[in-house]
Structures are given as C-alpha cells and as structure tokens.
mmCIF file with all atom_site columns, C-alpha atoms in Angstrom:
data_model
loop_
_atom_site.group_PDB
_atom_site.id
_atom_site.type_symbol
_atom_site.label_atom_id
_atom_site.label_alt_id
_atom_site.label_comp_id
_atom_site.label_asym_id
_atom_site.label_entity_id
_atom_site.label_seq_id
_atom_site.pdbx_PDB_ins_code
_atom_site.Cartn_x
_atom_site.Cartn_y
_atom_site.Cartn_z
_atom_site.occupancy
_atom_site.B_iso_or_equiv
_atom_site.pdbx_formal_charge
_atom_site.auth_seq_id
_atom_site.auth_comp_id
_atom_site.auth_asym_id
_atom_site.auth_atom_id
_atom_site.pdbx_PDB_model_num
ATOM 1   C CA . MET A 1 1   ? -9.770  15.023  11.356  1.00 0.00 ? 1   MET A CA 1
ATOM 2   C CA . LYS A 1 2   ? -12.033 14.727  8.329   1.00 0.00 ? 2   LYS A CA 1
ATOM 3   C CA . LYS A 1 3   ? -9.200  15.574  5.907   1.00 0.00 ? 3   LYS A CA 1
ATOM 4   C CA . LEU A 1 4   ? -6.949  12.927  7.425   1.00 0.00 ? 4   LEU A CA 1
ATOM 5   C CA . ASN A 1 5   ? -9.795  10.423  7.182   1.00 0.00 ? 5   ASN A CA 1
ATOM 6   C CA . LEU A 1 6   ? -9.954  11.102  3.452   1.00 0.00 ? 6   LEU A CA 1
ATOM 7   C CA . LEU A 1 7   ? -6.206  10.631  3.101   1.00 0.00 ? 7   LEU A CA 1
ATOM 8   C CA . VAL A 1 8   ? -6.034  7.443   5.182   1.00 0.00 ? 8   VAL A CA 1
ATOM 9   C CA . VAL A 1 9   ? -8.348  5.736   2.709   1.00 0.00 ? 9   VAL A CA 1
ATOM 10  C CA . LEU A 1 10  ? -6.238  7.064   -0.130  1.00 0.00 ? 10  LEU A CA 1
ATOM 11  C CA . ALA A 1 11  ? -3.060  5.857   1.599   1.00 0.00 ? 11  ALA A CA 1
ATOM 12  C CA . LEU A 1 12  ? -4.562  2.395   1.629   1.00 0.00 ? 12  LEU A CA 1
ATOM 13  C CA . GLY A 1 13  ? -5.203  2.748   -2.096  1.00 0.00 ? 13  GLY A CA 1
ATOM 14  C CA . VAL A 1 14  ? -1.620  3.847   -2.712  1.00 0.00 ? 14  VAL A CA 1
ATOM 15  C CA . ALA A 1 15  ? -0.500  0.783   -0.789  1.00 0.00 ? 15  ALA A CA 1
ATOM 16  C CA . LEU A 1 16  ? -1.735  -1.418  -3.613  1.00 0.00 ? 16  LEU A CA 1
ATOM 17  C CA . LEU A 1 17  ? 1.562   -2.784  -4.816  1.00 0.00 ? 17  LEU A CA 1
ATOM 18  C CA . SER A 1 18  ? -0.030  -3.576  -8.143  1.00 0.00 ? 18  SER A CA 1
ATOM 19  C CA . GLY A 1 19  ? 0.015   0.191   -8.598  1.00 0.00 ? 19  GLY A CA 1
ATOM 20  C CA . CYS A 1 20  ? 3.734   0.694   -8.060  1.00 0.00 ? 20  CYS A CA 1
ATOM 21  C CA . SER A 1 21  ? 6.603   -0.036  -10.363 1.00 0.00 ? 21  SER A CA 1
ATOM 22  C CA . GLY A 1 22  ? 9.156   -2.663  -9.443  1.00 0.00 ? 22  GLY A CA 1
ATOM 23  C CA . SER A 1 23  ? 11.299  -5.218  -11.170 1.00 0.00 ? 23  SER A CA 1
ATOM 24  C CA . SER A 1 24  ? 9.810   -6.243  -14.487 1.00 0.00 ? 24  SER A CA 1
ATOM 25  C CA . SER A 1 25  ? 10.513  -9.942  -14.499 1.00 0.00 ? 25  SER A CA 1
ATOM 26  C CA . SER A 1 26  ? 10.440  -12.711 -11.974 1.00 0.00 ? 26  SER A CA 1
ATOM 27  C CA . GLY A 1 27  ? 12.813  -15.425 -10.922 1.00 0.00 ? 27  GLY A CA 1
ATOM 28  C CA . ALA A 1 28  ? 11.580  -18.855 -9.925  1.00 0.00 ? 28  ALA A CA 1
ATOM 29  C CA . SER A 1 29  ? 9.652   -17.429 -6.975  1.00 0.00 ? 29  SER A CA 1
ATOM 30  C CA . THR A 1 30  ? 6.825   -19.934 -6.988  1.00 0.00 ? 30  THR A CA 1
ATOM 31  C CA . ALA A 1 31  ? 7.574   -21.196 -3.448  1.00 0.00 ? 31  ALA A CA 1
ATOM 32  C CA . TYR A 1 32  ? 5.685   -18.131 -2.189  1.00 0.00 ? 32  TYR A CA 1
ATOM 33  C CA . ALA A 1 33  ? 2.739   -18.411 -4.599  1.00 0.00 ? 33  ALA A CA 1
ATOM 34  C CA . GLY A 1 34  ? -0.608  -18.103 -2.882  1.00 0.00 ? 34  GLY A CA 1
ATOM 35  C CA . GLN A 1 35  ? -2.851  -15.726 -0.975  1.00 0.00 ? 35  GLN A CA 1
ATOM 36  C CA . TYR A 1 36  ? -1.855  -13.920 2.231   1.00 0.00 ? 36  TYR A CA 1
ATOM 37  C CA . ASP A 1 37  ? -4.493  -12.235 4.429   1.00 0.00 ? 37  ASP A CA 1
ATOM 38  C CA . GLY A 1 38  ? -4.114  -9.984  7.449   1.00 0.00 ? 38  GLY A CA 1
ATOM 39  C CA . THR A 1 39  ? -4.265  -6.350  8.449   1.00 0.00 ? 39  THR A CA 1
ATOM 40  C CA . ILE A 1 40  ? -2.366  -3.207  7.645   1.00 0.00 ? 40  ILE A CA 1
ATOM 41  C CA . ASN A 1 41  ? -1.953  -0.353  10.123  1.00 0.00 ? 41  ASN A CA 1
ATOM 42  C CA . ILE A 1 42  ? -1.697  3.174   8.726   1.00 0.00 ? 42  ILE A CA 1
ATOM 43  C CA . VAL A 1 43  ? -0.578  6.180   10.784  1.00 0.00 ? 43  VAL A CA 1
ATOM 44  C CA . LEU A 1 44  ? -1.018  9.620   9.217   1.00 0.00 ? 44  LEU A CA 1
ATOM 45  C CA . ARG A 1 45  ? 0.471   12.829  10.613  1.00 0.00 ? 45  ARG A CA 1
ATOM 46  C CA . GLY A 1 46  ? -0.454  16.167  9.124   1.00 0.00 ? 46  GLY A CA 1
ATOM 47  C CA . PHE A 1 47  ? -2.791  19.151  9.243   1.00 0.00 ? 47  PHE A CA 1
ATOM 48  C CA . GLY A 1 48  ? -1.903  19.374  12.973  1.00 0.00 ? 48  GLY A CA 1
ATOM 49  C CA . GLU A 1 49  ? -3.390  15.929  13.687  1.00 0.00 ? 49  GLU A CA 1
ATOM 50  C CA . THR A 1 50  ? -2.491  12.244  13.927  1.00 0.00 ? 50  THR A CA 1
ATOM 51  C CA . LEU A 1 51  ? -4.781  9.445   12.804  1.00 0.00 ? 51  LEU A CA 1
ATOM 52  C CA . THR A 1 52  ? -4.281  5.681   13.113  1.00 0.00 ? 52  THR A CA 1
ATOM 53  C CA . GLN A 1 53  ? -6.442  3.154   11.255  1.00 0.00 ? 53  GLN A CA 1
ATOM 54  C CA . THR A 1 54  ? -6.355  -0.600  10.659  1.00 0.00 ? 54  THR A CA 1
ATOM 55  C CA . TYR A 1 55  ? -7.687  -2.203  7.474   1.00 0.00 ? 55  TYR A CA 1
ATOM 56  C CA . PRO A 1 56  ? -7.916  -5.710  6.023   1.00 0.00 ? 56  PRO A CA 1
ATOM 57  C CA . TYR A 1 57  ? -5.108  -6.359  3.561   1.00 0.00 ? 57  TYR A CA 1
ATOM 58  C CA . ARG A 1 58  ? -4.530  -9.122  1.034   1.00 0.00 ? 58  ARG A CA 1
ATOM 59  C CA . VAL A 1 59  ? -1.463  -10.007 -1.013  1.00 0.00 ? 59  VAL A CA 1
ATOM 60  C CA . THR A 1 60  ? -1.622  -12.527 -3.846  1.00 0.00 ? 60  THR A CA 1
ATOM 61  C CA . VAL A 1 61  ? 1.530   -13.977 -5.406  1.00 0.00 ? 61  VAL A CA 1
ATOM 62  C CA . GLY A 1 62  ? 1.057   -15.722 -8.746  1.00 0.00 ? 62  GLY A CA 1
ATOM 63  C CA . VAL A 1 63  ? 3.029   -18.767 -9.812  1.00 0.00 ? 63  VAL A CA 1
ATOM 64  C CA . ASP A 1 64  ? 5.003   -16.416 -12.060 1.00 0.00 ? 64  ASP A CA 1
ATOM 65  C CA . GLY A 1 65  ? 5.862   -14.168 -9.068  1.00 0.00 ? 65  GLY A CA 1
ATOM 66  C CA . LEU A 1 66  ? 3.402   -11.373 -9.966  1.00 0.00 ? 66  LEU A CA 1
ATOM 67  C CA . VAL A 1 67  ? 2.345   -9.582  -6.760  1.00 0.00 ? 67  VAL A CA 1
ATOM 68  C CA . ILE A 1 68  ? -1.052  -7.924  -6.347  1.00 0.00 ? 68  ILE A CA 1
ATOM 69  C CA . ALA A 1 69  ? -1.951  -6.319  -3.014  1.00 0.00 ? 69  ALA A CA 1
ATOM 70  C CA . GLY A 1 70  ? -4.720  -4.250  -1.507  1.00 0.00 ? 70  GLY A CA 1
ATOM 71  C CA . ASN A 1 71  ? -7.867  -4.062  0.567   1.00 0.00 ? 71  ASN A CA 1
ATOM 72  C CA . PRO A 1 72  ? -10.038 -7.079  -0.338  1.00 0.00 ? 72  PRO A CA 1
ATOM 73  C CA . ASN A 1 73  ? -13.179 -5.094  0.560   1.00 0.00 ? 73  ASN A CA 1
ATOM 74  C CA . GLY A 1 74  ? -12.904 -2.360  -2.028  1.00 0.00 ? 74  GLY A CA 1
ATOM 75  C CA . ALA A 1 75  ? -11.025 0.521   -3.551  1.00 0.00 ? 75  ALA A CA 1
ATOM 76  C CA . ALA A 1 76  ? -9.903  3.886   -2.231  1.00 0.00 ? 76  ALA A CA 1
ATOM 77  C CA . ASP A 1 77  ? -11.861 7.104   -2.603  1.00 0.00 ? 77  ASP A CA 1
ATOM 78  C CA . GLY A 1 78  ? -9.944  9.293   -4.999  1.00 0.00 ? 78  GLY A CA 1
ATOM 79  C CA . GLN A 1 79  ? -7.827  8.797   -8.081  1.00 0.00 ? 79  GLN A CA 1
ATOM 80  C CA . CYS A 1 80  ? -4.072  8.394   -8.393  1.00 0.00 ? 80  CYS A CA 1
ATOM 81  C CA . ASP A 1 81  ? -1.745  8.418   -11.372 1.00 0.00 ? 81  ASP A CA 1
ATOM 82  C CA . PHE A 1 82  ? 1.596   6.669   -10.933 1.00 0.00 ? 82  PHE A CA 1
ATOM 83  C CA . GLY A 1 83  ? 2.295   5.357   -14.455 1.00 0.00 ? 83  GLY A CA 1
ATOM 84  C CA . THR A 1 84  ? 2.311   1.851   -13.046 1.00 0.00 ? 84  THR A CA 1
ATOM 85  C CA . LYS A 1 85  ? 3.909   -1.390  -14.157 1.00 0.00 ? 85  LYS A CA 1
ATOM 86  C CA . PRO A 1 86  ? 3.404   -4.983  -12.970 1.00 0.00 ? 86  PRO A CA 1
ATOM 87  C CA . THR A 1 87  ? 5.451   -5.882  -9.893  1.00 0.00 ? 87  THR A CA 1
ATOM 88  C CA . TYR A 1 88  ? 7.211   -9.236  -9.457  1.00 0.00 ? 88  TYR A CA 1
ATOM 89  C CA . LEU A 1 89  ? 8.730   -11.008 -6.486  1.00 0.00 ? 89  LEU A CA 1
ATOM 90  C CA . THR A 1 90  ? 12.531  -11.121 -6.349  1.00 0.00 ? 90  THR A CA 1
ATOM 91  C CA . GLY A 1 91  ? 13.733  -13.904 -4.064  1.00 0.00 ? 91  GLY A CA 1
ATOM 92  C CA . ASN A 1 92  ? 11.544  -13.730 -0.960  1.00 0.00 ? 92  ASN A CA 1
ATOM 93  C CA . SER A 1 93  ? 10.728  -10.021 -1.050  1.00 0.00 ? 93  SER A CA 1
ATOM 94  C CA . ILE A 1 94  ? 9.462   -7.152  -3.088  1.00 0.00 ? 94  ILE A CA 1
ATOM 95  C CA . SER A 1 95  ? 10.427  -3.522  -2.741  1.00 0.00 ? 95  SER A CA 1
ATOM 96  C CA . VAL A 1 96  ? 8.713   -0.796  -4.714  1.00 0.00 ? 96  VAL A CA 1
ATOM 97  C CA . SER A 1 97  ? 8.657   2.958   -4.890  1.00 0.00 ? 97  SER A CA 1
ATOM 98  C CA . ALA A 1 98  ? 6.658   5.399   -6.946  1.00 0.00 ? 98  ALA A CA 1
ATOM 99  C CA . SER A 1 99  ? 5.741   9.028   -7.213  1.00 0.00 ? 99  SER A CA 1
ATOM 100 C CA . GLY A 1 100 ? 2.769   10.657  -8.829  1.00 0.00 ? 100 GLY A CA 1
ATOM 101 C CA . SER A 1 101 ? -0.325  12.604  -7.993  1.00 0.00 ? 101 SER A CA 1
ATOM 102 C CA . CYS A 1 102 ? -3.650  11.812  -6.359  1.00 0.00 ? 102 CYS A CA 1
ATOM 103 C CA . TYR A 1 103 ? -6.926  13.712  -6.372  1.00 0.00 ? 103 TYR A CA 1
ATOM 104 C CA . VAL A 1 104 ? -9.206  13.564  -3.326  1.00 0.00 ? 104 VAL A CA 1
ATOM 105 C CA . ALA A 1 105 ? -12.518 15.426  -3.175  1.00 0.00 ? 105 ALA A CA 1
ATOM 106 C CA . GLY A 1 106 ? -12.425 17.950  -0.349  1.00 0.00 ? 106 GLY A CA 1
ATOM 107 C CA . ILE A 1 107 ? -8.633  18.149  -0.438  1.00 0.00 ? 107 ILE A CA 1
ATOM 108 C CA . GLY A 1 108 ? -7.612  18.598  -4.071  1.00 0.00 ? 108 GLY A CA 1
ATOM 109 C CA . THR A 1 109 ? -4.609  17.237  -5.931  1.00 0.00 ? 109 THR A CA 1
ATOM 110 C CA . CYS A 1 110 ? -1.661  16.030  -3.852  1.00 0.00 ? 110 CYS A CA 1
ATOM 111 C CA . SER A 1 111 ? 1.743   14.993  -5.104  1.00 0.00 ? 111 SER A CA 1
ATOM 112 C CA . VAL A 1 112 ? 2.652   11.654  -3.562  1.00 0.00 ? 112 VAL A CA 1
ATOM 113 C CA . SER A 1 113 ? 5.861   9.717   -3.099  1.00 0.00 ? 113 SER A CA 1
ATOM 114 C CA . ALA A 1 114 ? 5.534   6.186   -1.775  1.00 0.00 ? 114 ALA A CA 1
ATOM 115 C CA . SER A 1 115 ? 7.700   3.201   -0.945  1.00 0.00 ? 115 SER A CA 1
ATOM 116 C CA . GLN A 1 116 ? 6.705   -0.208  0.358   1.00 0.00 ? 116 GLN A CA 1
ATOM 117 C CA . GLN A 1 117 ? 8.370   -3.553  1.008   1.00 0.00 ? 117 GLN A CA 1
ATOM 118 C CA . ILE A 1 118 ? 6.897   -7.002  1.593   1.00 0.00 ? 118 ILE A CA 1
ATOM 119 C CA . ASN A 1 119 ? 8.957   -9.906  2.938   1.00 0.00 ? 119 ASN A CA 1
ATOM 120 C CA . PHE A 1 120 ? 7.693   -13.481 2.620   1.00 0.00 ? 120 PHE A CA 1
ATOM 121 C CA . SER A 1 121 ? 8.456   -16.561 4.726   1.00 0.00 ? 121 SER A CA 1
ATOM 122 C CA . SER A 1 122 ? 7.103   -20.099 4.498   1.00 0.00 ? 122 SER A CA 1
ATOM 123 C CA . GLY A 1 123 ? 3.626   -19.265 5.788   1.00 0.00 ? 123 GLY A CA 1
ATOM 124 C CA . ALA A 1 124 ? 3.470   -15.520 6.355   1.00 0.00 ? 124 ALA A CA 1
ATOM 125 C CA . ALA A 1 125 ? 4.407   -12.087 5.063   1.00 0.00 ? 125 ALA A CA 1
ATOM 126 C CA . SER A 1 126 ? 5.143   -8.717  6.625   1.00 0.00 ? 126 SER A CA 1
ATOM 127 C CA . THR A 1 127 ? 4.971   -5.298  5.041   1.00 0.00 ? 127 THR A CA 1
ATOM 128 C CA . ALA A 1 128 ? 6.179   -1.785  5.827   1.00 0.00 ? 128 ALA A CA 1
ATOM 129 C CA . GLY A 1 129 ? 6.028   1.446   3.896   1.00 0.00 ? 129 GLY A CA 1
ATOM 130 C CA . ALA A 1 130 ? 6.146   5.215   3.955   1.00 0.00 ? 130 ALA A CA 1
ATOM 131 C CA . PHE A 1 131 ? 4.171   7.797   1.999   1.00 0.00 ? 131 PHE A CA 1
ATOM 132 C CA . VAL A 1 132 ? 4.390   11.573  1.724   1.00 0.00 ? 132 VAL A CA 1
ATOM 133 C CA . PHE A 1 133 ? 1.383   13.568  0.504   1.00 0.00 ? 133 PHE A CA 1
ATOM 134 C CA . ASN A 1 134 ? 2.083   17.180  -0.450  1.00 0.00 ? 134 ASN A CA 1
ATOM 135 C CA . CYS A 1 135 ? -1.390  18.724  -0.614  1.00 0.00 ? 135 CYS A CA 1
ATOM 136 C CA . PRO A 1 136 ? -2.671  22.287  -1.064  1.00 0.00 ? 136 PRO A CA 1
ATOM 137 C CA . GLN A 1 137 ? -3.342  22.451  2.707   1.00 0.00 ? 137 GLN A CA 1
ATOM 138 C CA . GLY A 1 138 ? 0.098   21.065  3.670   1.00 0.00 ? 138 GLY A CA 1
ATOM 139 C CA . ARG A 1 139 ? 2.159   17.922  4.009   1.00 0.00 ? 139 ARG A CA 1
ATOM 140 C CA . VAL A 1 140 ? 0.916   14.612  5.403   1.00 0.00 ? 140 VAL A CA 1
ATOM 141 C CA . ASP A 1 141 ? 3.291   11.775  6.308   1.00 0.00 ? 141 ASP A CA 1
ATOM 142 C CA . ALA A 1 142 ? 1.980   8.216   6.412   1.00 0.00 ? 142 ALA A CA 1
ATOM 143 C CA . GLN A 1 143 ? 3.595   5.062   7.774   1.00 0.00 ? 143 GLN A CA 1
ATOM 144 C CA . LEU A 1 144 ? 2.177   1.597   7.241   1.00 0.00 ? 144 LEU A CA 1
ATOM 145 C CA . SER A 1 145 ? 2.954   -1.812  8.619   1.00 0.00 ? 145 SER A CA 1
ATOM 146 C CA . GLY A 1 146 ? 1.206   -5.144  8.480   1.00 0.00 ? 146 GLY A CA 1
ATOM 147 C CA . TYR A 1 147 ? 1.377   -8.863  9.076   1.00 0.00 ? 147 TYR A CA 1
ATOM 148 C CA . LEU A 1 148 ? -0.331  -11.479 6.916   1.00 0.00 ? 148 LEU A CA 1
ATOM 149 C CA . LYS A 1 149 ? -0.722  -15.250 7.099   1.00 0.00 ? 149 LYS A CA 1
ATOM 150 C CA . LYS A 1 150 ? -0.792  -17.511 4.056   1.00 0.00 ? 150 LYS A CA 1
ATOM 151 C CA . THR A 1 151 ? -4.403  -18.614 3.616   1.00 0.00 ? 151 THR A CA 1
ATOM 152 C CA . GLU A 1 152 ? -4.319  -20.383 0.243   1.00 0.00 ? 152 GLU A CA 1
#
C-alpha cells in the first residue's frame, strides 16, 4: 500500500493541467473566467492493490482563457518531466494529454501517459482523467474524477 500512496500523490501532481500541453491560444472564453474549488477523487490500481483518495482541487481560468489546476494545499512528492506548454480553454472545455517520466523516491522512474478533460458550465466544472504509470515494479492505472463550484 505504501507504493500506491506515493503514486496517488504523484497522480495528483500529474493532474495539474498547467503541466500538460493543450491548444496554444484561446478564443473569447472569458465567460468562464474565475476560480473553481472542489475535490478530485483518484483511484489507483496496481502492485496487486487498489487505493482510493480524495483531495482538494482548484481550477483557475484567466480572462485570456489560460487554465491552471491543482491541489491548492501544495505540490506532489516527486518530479515529472512532460515538456509542458500553457493550456487554454476552447469553448467551454479543455482536453489535454501528455506523456513523460516521473521520479518518485522509493519507486524509481516511471514513464507516464496522462489525459484529462474539464468541462465548464455557468457556475461549476467537472473533470475526468486517466493516467498510466509504467514503473520498475509494474504498471499502475489511475482514474480521476471531480466536481468543482465557481467560488470567485
């Protein structure tokens, strides 16, 4: 269970949409500008175990459509390299995917492929994503989902 605990925190870090590449310019998406707060649920399956965790999650949409997302309480343990680019809202949603590698103490270097989508409505947002960690000890699959309300 300890190894999955390490990866669940890293999965939350990978779920920072600011760290994934997406479309490089925005349309007039300012209707969704603001801050959205809620929770994200992460389910990891691997190493013969299943682990489910819930974390606070925040998404901020700038007036230019730039989307930044993540845990408002801090960063993940470990380091990832995805060759990232800024991510902008297209219409009322954003969909991103990335692949790269992450290092986690106690596990080693894992190759990671990740995809995530966030859909916005007038006062809320929902997110869903999938991640695959290929680590020296084996494969771990992660699913995430979340609901957020516009707070600012």
